[in-house]
mmCIF file of C-alpha atoms in Angstrom:
data_model
loop_
_atom_site.group_PDB
_atom_site.id
_atom_site.type_symbol
_atom_site.label_atom_id
_atom_site.label_comp_id
_atom_site.label_asym_id
_atom_site.label_seq_id
_atom_site.Cartn_x
_atom_site.Cartn_y
_atom_site.Cartn_z
ATOM 1 C CA MET A 285 47.744 11.132 27.357
ATOM 2 C CA LYS A 286 51.132 12.307 26.665
ATOM 3 C CA THR A 287 54.035 10.651 28.415
ATOM 4 C CA ASP A 288 55.013 13.900 30.171
ATOM 5 C CA ASP A 289 51.344 14.233 31.467
ATOM 6 C CA VAL A 290 51.552 10.991 33.339
ATOM 7 C CA VAL A 291 54.700 12.099 35.166
ATOM 8 C CA TYR A 292 53.256 15.639 35.948
ATOM 9 C CA ASN A 293 50.012 13.901 37.203
ATOM 10 C CA LEU A 294 51.955 11.526 39.450
ATOM 11 C CA LEU A 295 54.078 14.439 40.937
ATOM 12 C CA ASN A 296 50.964 16.546 41.412
ATOM 13 C CA GLU A 297 49.227 13.583 43.124
ATOM 14 C CA ILE A 298 52.323 13.094 45.455
ATOM 15 C CA SER A 299 52.026 16.836 46.396
ATOM 16 C CA VAL A 300 48.458 16.560 47.144
ATOM 17 C CA GLN A 301 48.698 13.305 49.019
ATOM 18 C CA PHE A 302 51.854 14.415 50.960
ATOM 19 C CA PRO A 303 51.919 18.341 51.420
ATOM 20 C CA GLU A 304 55.062 18.068 53.453
ATOM 21 C CA VAL A 305 56.820 16.791 50.423
ATOM 22 C CA LYS A 306 55.300 19.397 48.117
ATOM 23 C CA VAL A 307 57.561 21.900 49.925
ATOM 24 C CA LEU A 308 60.680 19.895 49.087
ATOM 25 C CA MET A 309 59.587 19.496 45.555
ATOM 26 C CA SER A 310 58.717 23.091 44.988
ATOM 27 C CA ILE A 311 62.232 24.228 45.025
ATOM 28 C CA TYR A 312 62.565 22.767 41.533
ATOM 29 C CA ASN A 313 61.113 24.196 38.372
ATOM 30 C CA GLU A 314 58.131 22.561 36.955
ATOM 31 C CA ASP A 315 60.086 20.727 34.263
ATOM 32 C CA GLU A 316 62.718 19.338 36.699
ATOM 33 C CA THR A 317 60.541 16.353 37.193
ATOM 34 C CA THR A 318 63.428 13.845 37.925
ATOM 35 C CA PHE A 319 64.691 16.098 40.755
ATOM 36 C CA LYS A 320 61.156 16.269 42.260
ATOM 37 C CA MET A 321 60.887 12.459 42.236
ATOM 38 C CA GLU A 322 64.279 12.205 43.865
ATOM 39 C CA ALA A 323 63.146 14.686 46.515
ATOM 40 C CA PHE A 324 60.372 12.250 47.375
ATOM 41 C CA SER A 325 62.830 9.509 47.568
ATOM 42 C CA LYS A 326 65.059 11.539 49.947
ATOM 43 C CA ALA A 327 62.063 12.396 52.066
ATOM 44 C CA THR A 328 61.272 8.696 52.476
ATOM 45 C CA THR A 329 64.977 7.971 53.481
ATOM 46 C CA HIS A 330 64.893 11.037 55.836
ATOM 47 C CA ALA A 331 61.748 9.877 57.459
ATOM 48 C CA VAL A 332 63.420 6.430 58.149
ATOM 49 C CA THR A 333 66.566 8.332 59.581
ATOM 50 C CA LEU A 334 64.368 10.382 61.943
ATOM 51 C CA GLY A 335 62.513 7.280 63.103
ATOM 52 C CA ASN A 336 59.276 8.442 61.588
ATOM 53 C CA ILE A 337 58.448 4.895 60.432
ATOM 54 C CA LYS A 338 54.702 5.495 59.831
ATOM 55 C CA GLN A 339 55.426 8.335 57.442
ATOM 56 C CA ALA A 340 58.050 6.311 55.626
ATOM 57 C CA GLN A 341 55.854 3.297 55.283
ATOM 58 C CA ARG A 342 53.065 5.614 53.982
ATOM 59 C CA TYR A 343 55.353 6.971 51.254
ATOM 60 C CA LEU A 344 56.725 3.352 50.360
ATOM 61 C CA ASN A 345 53.324 1.832 50.177
ATOM 62 C CA TYR A 346 51.976 4.736 48.054
ATOM 63 C CA MET A 347 54.873 4.130 45.510
ATOM 64 C CA ALA A 348 54.279 0.362 45.558
ATOM 65 C CA GLN A 349 50.610 0.793 44.955
ATOM 66 C CA LYS A 350 51.376 3.302 42.041
ATOM 67 C CA LEU A 351 53.858 0.805 40.431
ATOM 68 C CA LEU A 352 51.062 -1.860 40.209
ATOM 69 C CA ASN A 353 49.343 -0.589 37.097
ATOM 70 C CA ALA A 354 51.761 2.076 35.979
ATOM 71 C CA ASP A 355 52.420 3.408 32.537
ATOM 72 C CA ALA A 356 55.965 2.687 31.269
ATOM 73 C CA LYS A 357 57.165 6.339 31.930
ATOM 74 C CA VAL A 358 55.776 6.158 35.594
ATOM 75 C CA ILE A 359 57.499 2.771 36.091
ATOM 76 C CA GLU A 360 60.815 4.375 34.829
ATOM 77 C CA TYR A 361 60.401 7.370 37.334
ATOM 78 C CA ILE A 362 59.650 5.126 40.224
ATOM 79 C CA ASP A 363 62.436 2.810 39.446
ATOM 80 C CA VAL A 364 65.129 5.285 38.472
ATOM 81 C CA TYR A 365 64.386 8.430 40.488
ATOM 82 C CA TYR A 366 62.740 6.907 43.476
ATOM 83 C CA VAL A 367 63.848 3.472 44.204
ATOM 84 C CA GLU A 368 67.477 3.762 42.988
ATOM 85 C CA THR A 369 68.201 6.606 45.387
ATOM 86 C CA LEU A 370 66.526 5.166 48.421
ATOM 87 C CA PHE A 371 68.935 4.882 51.447
ATOM 88 C CA TRP A 372 71.659 6.769 49.538
ATOM 89 C CA GLY A 373 74.487 7.690 51.865
ATOM 90 C CA VAL A 374 72.858 6.792 55.116
ATOM 91 C CA SER A 375 74.037 4.806 57.987
ATOM 92 C CA SER A 376 73.844 0.974 58.217
ATOM 93 C CA HIS A 377 71.307 1.418 61.155
ATOM 94 C CA THR A 378 68.968 3.505 58.818
ATOM 95 C CA ILE A 379 69.215 0.767 56.165
ATOM 96 C CA ALA A 380 68.579 -1.967 58.733
ATOM 97 C CA VAL A 381 65.390 -0.162 59.891
ATOM 98 C CA GLY A 382 64.179 1.018 56.487
ATOM 99 C CA TRP A 383 64.782 -1.970 54.210
ATOM 100 C CA PRO A 384 62.218 -4.237 55.819
ATOM 101 C CA LEU A 385 59.632 -1.494 55.208
ATOM 102 C CA VAL A 386 60.135 -1.528 51.495
ATOM 103 C CA PRO A 387 57.435 -3.406 49.630
ATOM 104 C CA VAL A 388 58.531 -6.404 47.638
ATOM 105 C CA ASN A 389 57.882 -4.866 44.217
ATOM 106 C CA LEU A 390 60.076 -1.966 45.158
ATOM 107 C CA GLN A 391 62.740 -4.195 46.615
ATOM 108 C CA THR A 392 62.875 -5.989 43.355
ATOM 109 C CA LEU A 393 63.583 -2.788 41.488
ATOM 110 C CA TYR A 394 66.216 -1.889 43.913
ATOM 111 C CA VAL A 395 67.936 -5.324 43.664
ATOM 112 C CA ASN A 396 67.701 -5.317 39.819
ATOM 113 C CA PHE A 397 69.593 -2.056 39.789
ATOM 114 C CA HIS A 398 72.085 -2.395 42.661
ATOM 115 C CA GLY A 399 72.584 -6.089 42.219
ATOM 116 C CA ASN A 400 71.744 -6.846 45.992
ATOM 117 C CA GLN A 401 69.423 -5.856 48.759
ATOM 118 C CA ALA A 402 70.241 -2.592 50.666
ATOM 119 C CA LEU A 403 71.293 -4.632 53.683
ATOM 120 C CA ASN A 404 74.217 -6.212 51.990
#
């Protein structure tokens, strides 16, 4: 399977699993895969901001599960285009509510990039 295929498959699976996110991802062209993944990250952060904790937890758990046996390209997409943009530009309250929801494997990616937990 080509590297691009694994990314397209992941994005398609996200669209099927979470139709509400498909709408957000559909504003981008098919080849704008990084923007589509960032849209999923923003949807996660937005769910926390709105207090929709169950939905945010579903998104986070899904990504944490995908990370477990992921191809290198999928790991890159989860790390760079999903995890690194979580909680970008939101209030300290949203971060305080959202950070404990983030599974440990995703927290590790976040800390490896940002140098500290979102709460700091």
